[in-house]
Amino acid sequence: MTTQGERARTALVTGAGSGIGRAVAVELAAAGRRVTLSGRRAGPLEETARLIGERPGAPDAAVVPTDVTDPEAVTALFASVRRSSGRLDLLFNNAGAFGPAVPLEELSPEEWRGVVDVNLTGAFLCAQAAFRLMKDQRPQGGRIINNGSISAHVPRPGSIAYTATKHAVTGLTKSLSLDGRPYGIACGQIDIGNAATEMTARMETGVPQADGTTRAEPVMDAADVARTVLHMAELPLEANVQFATVMATTMPYIGRG
């Protein structure tokens, strides 16, 4: 097990080609971690790697395009991490999809499965592969941080697939925390509200509210999320942030509805 005072030196970030994943990958690399970048498309991952390379002293990042819904692709991703780094100290399980913003009765089974496959099955496959690697490596152990959401607690109108998967991620986090105890594997969850990314650009122009109106909502800098993830990652494995909520201070979460 990693002892008090030691810090993780290797990390894997899924969904690293944009938004929260990119911000976290850059922050981890700037803190001295060798980061493997995973996502569907090579181009955005290469751009993240370029941004990391601009940080003085940051280790080079590895780029491994991966579809997290494909079990064989996930197996290949973690085999690549093992070959290149020898071990994995941190997984930021971040890849996700919102799905279409349509009324519940119009959501097709294919659209439902598309969100479940990425947000839940993909998160499970990556967590399972990380668990296997962290259990087998020496020193044993590591940390998994799952990207939950404010929607892991309260829904938005017309978001049943996204909300259901994010509630399920909370169960995934709790089970990983329990099952990881004998092997020095810590698992926590960060629930993020209204970080300014490409996926949340519509927040500033107007989104549906529980009272039927559409209103703009405040956002925060994704770098603030990245710093929170870094804090969680830097703790010794004897300590764990089980759940953290970071959000725009005045977003309509407390009192939503």
GROMACS .gro file of N, CA and C in nm, residues 123-214:
model
  276
  123ALA      N    1  -1.806   0.341  -1.724
  123ALA     CA    2  -1.744   0.369  -1.594
  123ALA      C    3  -1.711   0.240  -1.520
  124PHE      N    4  -1.802   0.143  -1.527
  124PHE     CA    5  -1.776   0.013  -1.463
  124PHE      C    6  -1.657  -0.058  -1.525
  125LEU      N    7  -1.654  -0.064  -1.659
  125LEU     CA    8  -1.545  -0.135  -1.726
  125LEU      C    9  -1.409  -0.076  -1.690
  126CYS      N   10  -1.401   0.057  -1.688
  126CYS     CA   11  -1.274   0.122  -1.655
  126CYS      C   12  -1.239   0.102  -1.507
  127ALA      N   13  -1.339   0.111  -1.420
  127ALA     CA   14  -1.313   0.089  -1.278
  127ALA      C   15  -1.270  -0.055  -1.252
  128GLN      N   16  -1.332  -0.150  -1.320
  128GLN     CA   17  -1.297  -0.291  -1.303
  128GLN      C   18  -1.153  -0.316  -1.347
  129ALA      N   19  -1.116  -0.260  -1.463
  129ALA     CA   20  -0.980  -0.279  -1.514
  129ALA      C   21  -0.878  -0.212  -1.422
  130ALA      N   22  -0.912  -0.093  -1.372
  130ALA     CA   23  -0.822  -0.025  -1.278
  130ALA      C   24  -0.807  -0.106  -1.149
  131PHE      N   25  -0.919  -0.160  -1.100
  131PHE     CA   26  -0.918  -0.240  -0.978
  131PHE      C   27  -0.824  -0.360  -0.993
  132ARG      N   28  -0.835  -0.428  -1.107
  132ARG     CA   29  -0.750  -0.545  -1.130
  132ARG      C   30  -0.603  -0.506  -1.129
  133LEU      N   31  -0.570  -0.396  -1.197
  133LEU     CA   32  -0.431  -0.353  -1.204
  133LEU      C   33  -0.380  -0.308  -1.068
  134MET      N   34  -0.460  -0.230  -0.997
  134MET     CA   35  -0.418  -0.179  -0.866
  134MET      C   36  -0.405  -0.291  -0.763
  135LYS      N   37  -0.488  -0.393  -0.775
  135LYS     CA   38  -0.480  -0.507  -0.684
  135LYS      C   39  -0.354  -0.588  -0.707
  136ASP      N   40  -0.312  -0.602  -0.834
  136ASP     CA   41  -0.199  -0.687  -0.868
  136ASP      C   42  -0.064  -0.618  -0.856
  137GLN      N   43  -0.062  -0.485  -0.868
  137GLN     CA   44   0.067  -0.415  -0.872
  137GLN      C   45   0.132  -0.409  -0.734
  138ARG      N   46   0.261  -0.383  -0.733
  138ARG     CA   47   0.337  -0.369  -0.610
  138ARG      C   48   0.417  -0.239  -0.613
  139PRO      N   49   0.402  -0.149  -0.516
  139PRO     CA   50   0.311  -0.158  -0.403
  139PRO      C   51   0.165  -0.162  -0.448
  140GLN      N   52   0.086  -0.237  -0.371
  140GLN     CA   53  -0.053  -0.257  -0.405
  140GLN      C   54  -0.134  -0.132  -0.375
  141GLY      N   55  -0.242  -0.112  -0.452
  141GLY     CA   56  -0.336  -0.005  -0.420
  141GLY      C   57  -0.337   0.107  -0.521
  142GLY      N   58  -0.426   0.201  -0.500
  142GLY     CA   59  -0.441   0.316  -0.588
  142GLY      C   60  -0.572   0.386  -0.557
  143ARG      N   61  -0.605   0.484  -0.641
  143ARG     CA   62  -0.726   0.563  -0.617
  143ARG      C   63  -0.807   0.575  -0.745
  144ILE      N   64  -0.938   0.563  -0.731
  144ILE     CA   65  -1.032   0.584  -0.839
  144ILE      C   66  -1.123   0.700  -0.800
  145ILE      N   67  -1.134   0.798  -0.889
  145ILE     CA   68  -1.226   0.910  -0.866
  145ILE      C   69  -1.328   0.908  -0.979
  146ASN      N   70  -1.453   0.887  -0.943
  146ASN     CA   71  -1.561   0.885  -1.041
  146ASN      C   72  -1.621   1.024  -1.057
  147ASN      N   73  -1.648   1.062  -1.181
  147ASN     CA   74  -1.718   1.187  -1.207
  147ASN      C   75  -1.867   1.161  -1.196
  148GLY      N   76  -1.925   1.204  -1.086
  148GLY     CA   77  -2.070   1.195  -1.069
  148GLY      C   78  -2.135   1.316  -1.133
  149SER      N   79  -2.216   1.385  -1.060
  149SER     CA   80  -2.281   1.505  -1.111
  149SER      C   81  -2.376   1.556  -1.004
  150ILE      N   82  -2.414   1.683  -1.014
  150ILE     CA   83  -2.527   1.730  -0.935
  150ILE      C   84  -2.648   1.639  -0.960
  151SER      N   85  -2.656   1.586  -1.083
  151SER     CA   86  -2.767   1.498  -1.118
  151SER      C   87  -2.759   1.362  -1.050
  152ALA      N   88  -2.651   1.335  -0.976
  152ALA     CA   89  -2.648   1.217  -0.891
  152ALA      C   90  -2.735   1.237  -0.768
  153HIS      N   91  -2.785   1.359  -0.750
  153HIS     CA   92  -2.868   1.392  -0.633
  153HIS      C   93  -3.006   1.442  -0.674
  154VAL      N   94  -3.011   1.533  -0.772
  154VAL     CA   95  -3.138   1.591  -0.815
  154VAL      C   96  -3.140   1.601  -0.968
  155PRO      N   97  -3.256   1.575  -1.030
  155PRO     CA   98  -3.261   1.577  -1.176
  155PRO      C   99  -3.291   1.715  -1.232
  156ARG      N  100  -3.262   1.730  -1.361
  156ARG     CA  101  -3.317   1.840  -1.440
  156ARG      C  102  -3.436   1.787  -1.518
  157PRO      N  103  -3.526   1.875  -1.562
  157PRO     CA  104  -3.635   1.828  -1.647
  157PRO      C  105  -3.580   1.763  -1.774
  158GLY      N  106  -3.641   1.653  -1.815
  158GLY     CA  107  -3.605   1.589  -1.940
  158GLY      C  108  -3.469   1.526  -1.943
  159SER      N  109  -3.424   1.471  -1.830
  159SER     CA  110  -3.288   1.415  -1.824
  159SER      C  111  -3.287   1.276  -1.762
  160ILE      N  112  -3.388   1.196  -1.789
  160ILE     CA  113  -3.403   1.071  -1.714
  160ILE      C  114  -3.286   0.976  -1.733
  161ALA      N  115  -3.233   0.963  -1.855
  161ALA     CA  116  -3.123   0.869  -1.877
  161ALA      C  117  -2.996   0.917  -1.806
  162TYR      N  118  -2.963   1.043  -1.823
  162TYR     CA  119  -2.843   1.098  -1.759
  162TYR      C  120  -2.856   1.088  -1.606
  163THR      N  121  -2.971   1.129  -1.553
  163THR     CA  122  -2.990   1.128  -1.408
  163THR      C  123  -2.984   0.986  -1.352
  164ALA      N  124  -3.047   0.892  -1.419
  164ALA     CA  125  -3.046   0.753  -1.371
  164ALA      C  126  -2.904   0.698  -1.368
  165THR      N  127  -2.825   0.727  -1.472
  165THR     CA  128  -2.688   0.675  -1.473
  165THR      C  129  -2.602   0.740  -1.366
  166LYS      N  130  -2.623   0.868  -1.340
  166LYS     CA  131  -2.541   0.935  -1.240
  166LYS      C  132  -2.578   0.891  -1.098
  167HIS      N  133  -2.705   0.861  -1.075
  167HIS     CA  134  -2.740   0.798  -0.947
  167HIS      C  135  -2.672   0.662  -0.935
  168ALA      N  136  -2.666   0.589  -1.046
  168ALA     CA  137  -2.601   0.458  -1.044
  168ALA      C  138  -2.451   0.469  -1.019
  169VAL      N  139  -2.389   0.574  -1.070
  169VAL     CA  140  -2.246   0.594  -1.045
  169VAL      C  141  -2.218   0.606  -0.895
  170THR      N  142  -2.311   0.667  -0.821
  170THR     CA  143  -2.294   0.675  -0.676
  170THR      C  144  -2.289   0.535  -0.614
  171GLY      N  145  -2.374   0.445  -0.660
  171GLY     CA  146  -2.368   0.307  -0.612
  171GLY      C  147  -2.238   0.240  -0.651
  172LEU      N  148  -2.191   0.268  -0.772
  172LEU     CA  149  -2.063   0.215  -0.818
  172LEU      C  150  -1.951   0.263  -0.726
  173THR      N  151  -1.953   0.391  -0.693
  173THR     CA  152  -1.850   0.447  -0.605
  173THR      C  153  -1.850   0.379  -0.469
  174LYS      N  154  -1.968   0.360  -0.411
  174LYS     CA  155  -1.977   0.299  -0.278
  174LYS      C  156  -1.929   0.154  -0.280
  175SER      N  157  -1.967   0.081  -0.383
  175SER     CA  158  -1.924  -0.059  -0.392
  175SER      C  159  -1.774  -0.071  -0.412
  176LEU      N  160  -1.719   0.015  -0.498
  176LEU     CA  161  -1.574   0.014  -0.518
  176LEU      C  162  -1.501   0.048  -0.388
  177SER      N  163  -1.554   0.142  -0.313
  177SER     CA  164  -1.491   0.179  -0.186
  177SER      C  165  -1.487   0.062  -0.090
  178LEU      N  166  -1.597  -0.011  -0.084
  178LEU     CA  167  -1.604  -0.125   0.007
  178LEU      C  168  -1.515  -0.240  -0.041
  179ASP      N  169  -1.528  -0.276  -0.169
  179ASP     CA  170  -1.453  -0.389  -0.221
  179ASP      C  171  -1.303  -0.360  -0.230
  180GLY      N  172  -1.267  -0.233  -0.235
  180GLY     CA  173  -1.125  -0.199  -0.246
  180GLY      C  174  -1.050  -0.194  -0.114
  181ARG      N  175  -1.121  -0.197  -0.003
  181ARG     CA  176  -1.056  -0.182   0.128
  181ARG      C  177  -0.943  -0.282   0.153
  182PRO      N  178  -0.962  -0.411   0.121
  182PRO     CA  179  -0.855  -0.505   0.153
  182PRO      C  180  -0.728  -0.485   0.070
  183TYR      N  181  -0.738  -0.407  -0.038
  183TYR     CA  182  -0.626  -0.396  -0.132
  183TYR      C  183  -0.569  -0.255  -0.140
  184GLY      N  184  -0.608  -0.169  -0.049
  184GLY     CA  185  -0.556  -0.033  -0.050
  184GLY      C  186  -0.606   0.048  -0.167
  185ILE      N  187  -0.725   0.017  -0.218
  185ILE     CA  188  -0.784   0.091  -0.330
  185ILE      C  189  -0.892   0.182  -0.274
  186ALA      N  190  -0.870   0.313  -0.285
  186ALA     CA  191  -0.966   0.412  -0.239
  186ALA      C  192  -1.050   0.460  -0.356
  187CYS      N  193  -1.176   0.486  -0.333
  187CYS     CA  194  -1.262   0.537  -0.440
  187CYS      C  195  -1.348   0.650  -0.386
  188GLY      N  196  -1.348   0.762  -0.456
  188GLY     CA  197  -1.431   0.876  -0.422
  188GLY      C  198  -1.505   0.926  -0.544
  189GLN      N  199  -1.591   1.023  -0.522
  189GLN     CA  200  -1.675   1.076  -0.630
  189GLN      C  201  -1.679   1.228  -0.621
  190ILE      N  202  -1.666   1.293  -0.735
  190ILE     CA  203  -1.681   1.437  -0.741
  190ILE      C  204  -1.809   1.468  -0.818
  191ASP      N  205  -1.896   1.544  -0.756
  191ASP     CA  206  -2.024   1.584  -0.816
  191ASP      C  207  -2.013   1.730  -0.857
  192ILE      N  208  -2.021   1.752  -0.987
  192ILE     CA  209  -1.987   1.881  -1.047
  192ILE      C  210  -2.113   1.950  -1.096
  193GLY      N  211  -2.125   2.078  -1.067
  193GLY     CA  212  -2.239   2.155  -1.113
  193GLY      C  213  -2.198   2.278  -1.191
  194ASN      N  214  -2.238   2.285  -1.319
  194ASN     CA  215  -2.225   2.404  -1.402
  194ASN      C  216  -2.082   2.453  -1.419
  195ALA      N  217  -1.991   2.361  -1.453
  195ALA     CA  218  -1.858   2.403  -1.493
  195ALA      C  219  -1.864   2.447  -1.640
  196ALA      N  220  -1.792   2.552  -1.672
  196ALA     CA  221  -1.797   2.609  -1.808
  196ALA      C  222  -1.716   2.522  -1.903
  197THR      N  223  -1.785   2.443  -1.985
  197THR     CA  224  -1.722   2.358  -2.086
  197THR      C  225  -1.807   2.365  -2.212
  198GLU      N  226  -1.757   2.298  -2.317
  198GLU     CA  227  -1.835   2.294  -2.441
  198GLU      C  228  -1.972   2.228  -2.419
  199MET      N  229  -1.976   2.128  -2.332
  199MET     CA  230  -2.100   2.054  -2.310
  199MET      C  231  -2.203   2.135  -2.233
  200THR      N  232  -2.159   2.238  -2.161
  200THR     CA  233  -2.252   2.315  -2.077
  200THR      C  234  -2.269   2.458  -2.125
  201ALA      N  235  -2.231   2.486  -2.249
  201ALA     CA  236  -2.241   2.623  -2.300
  201ALA      C  237  -2.383   2.677  -2.293
  202ARG      N  238  -2.481   2.588  -2.307
  202ARG     CA  239  -2.620   2.633  -2.307
  202ARG      C  240  -2.666   2.685  -2.171
  203MET      N  241  -2.591   2.653  -2.064
  203MET     CA  242  -2.629   2.703  -1.931
  203MET      C  243  -2.638   2.855  -1.928
  204GLU      N  244  -2.547   2.919  -2.001
  204GLU     CA  245  -2.540   3.064  -1.996
  204GLU      C  246  -2.643   3.131  -2.087
  205THR      N  247  -2.709   3.052  -2.173
  205THR     CA  248  -2.810   3.109  -2.261
  205THR      C  249  -2.951   3.075  -2.216
  206GLY      N  250  -2.966   2.967  -2.140
  206GLY     CA  251  -3.097   2.932  -2.086
  206GLY      C  252  -3.124   2.784  -2.090
  207VAL      N  253  -3.163   2.727  -1.978
  207VAL     CA  254  -3.196   2.585  -1.967
  207VAL      C  255  -3.328   2.570  -1.892
  208PRO      N  256  -3.401   2.461  -1.918
  208PRO     CA  257  -3.530   2.441  -1.852
  208PRO      C  258  -3.516   2.430  -1.701
  209GLN      N  259  -3.612   2.489  -1.630
  209GLN     CA  260  -3.617   2.485  -1.485
  209GLN      C  261  -3.736   2.400  -1.439
  210ALA      N  262  -3.736   2.364  -1.312
  210ALA     CA  263  -3.842   2.278  -1.260
  210ALA      C  264  -3.979   2.344  -1.265
  211ASP      N  265  -3.984   2.477  -1.265
  211ASP     CA  266  -4.113   2.547  -1.268
  211ASP      C  267  -4.165   2.569  -1.410
  212GLY      N  268  -4.096   2.511  -1.510
  212GLY     CA  269  -4.141   2.522  -1.647
  212GLY      C  270  -4.082   2.637  -1.724
  213THR      N  271  -4.008   2.725  -1.658
  213THR     CA  272  -3.945   2.837  -1.726
  213THR      C  273  -3.809   2.795  -1.781
  214THR      N  274  -3.751   2.883  -1.862
  214THR     CA  275  -3.615   2.864  -1.912
  214THR      C  276  -3.532   2.984  -1.868
   0.00000   0.00000   0.00000
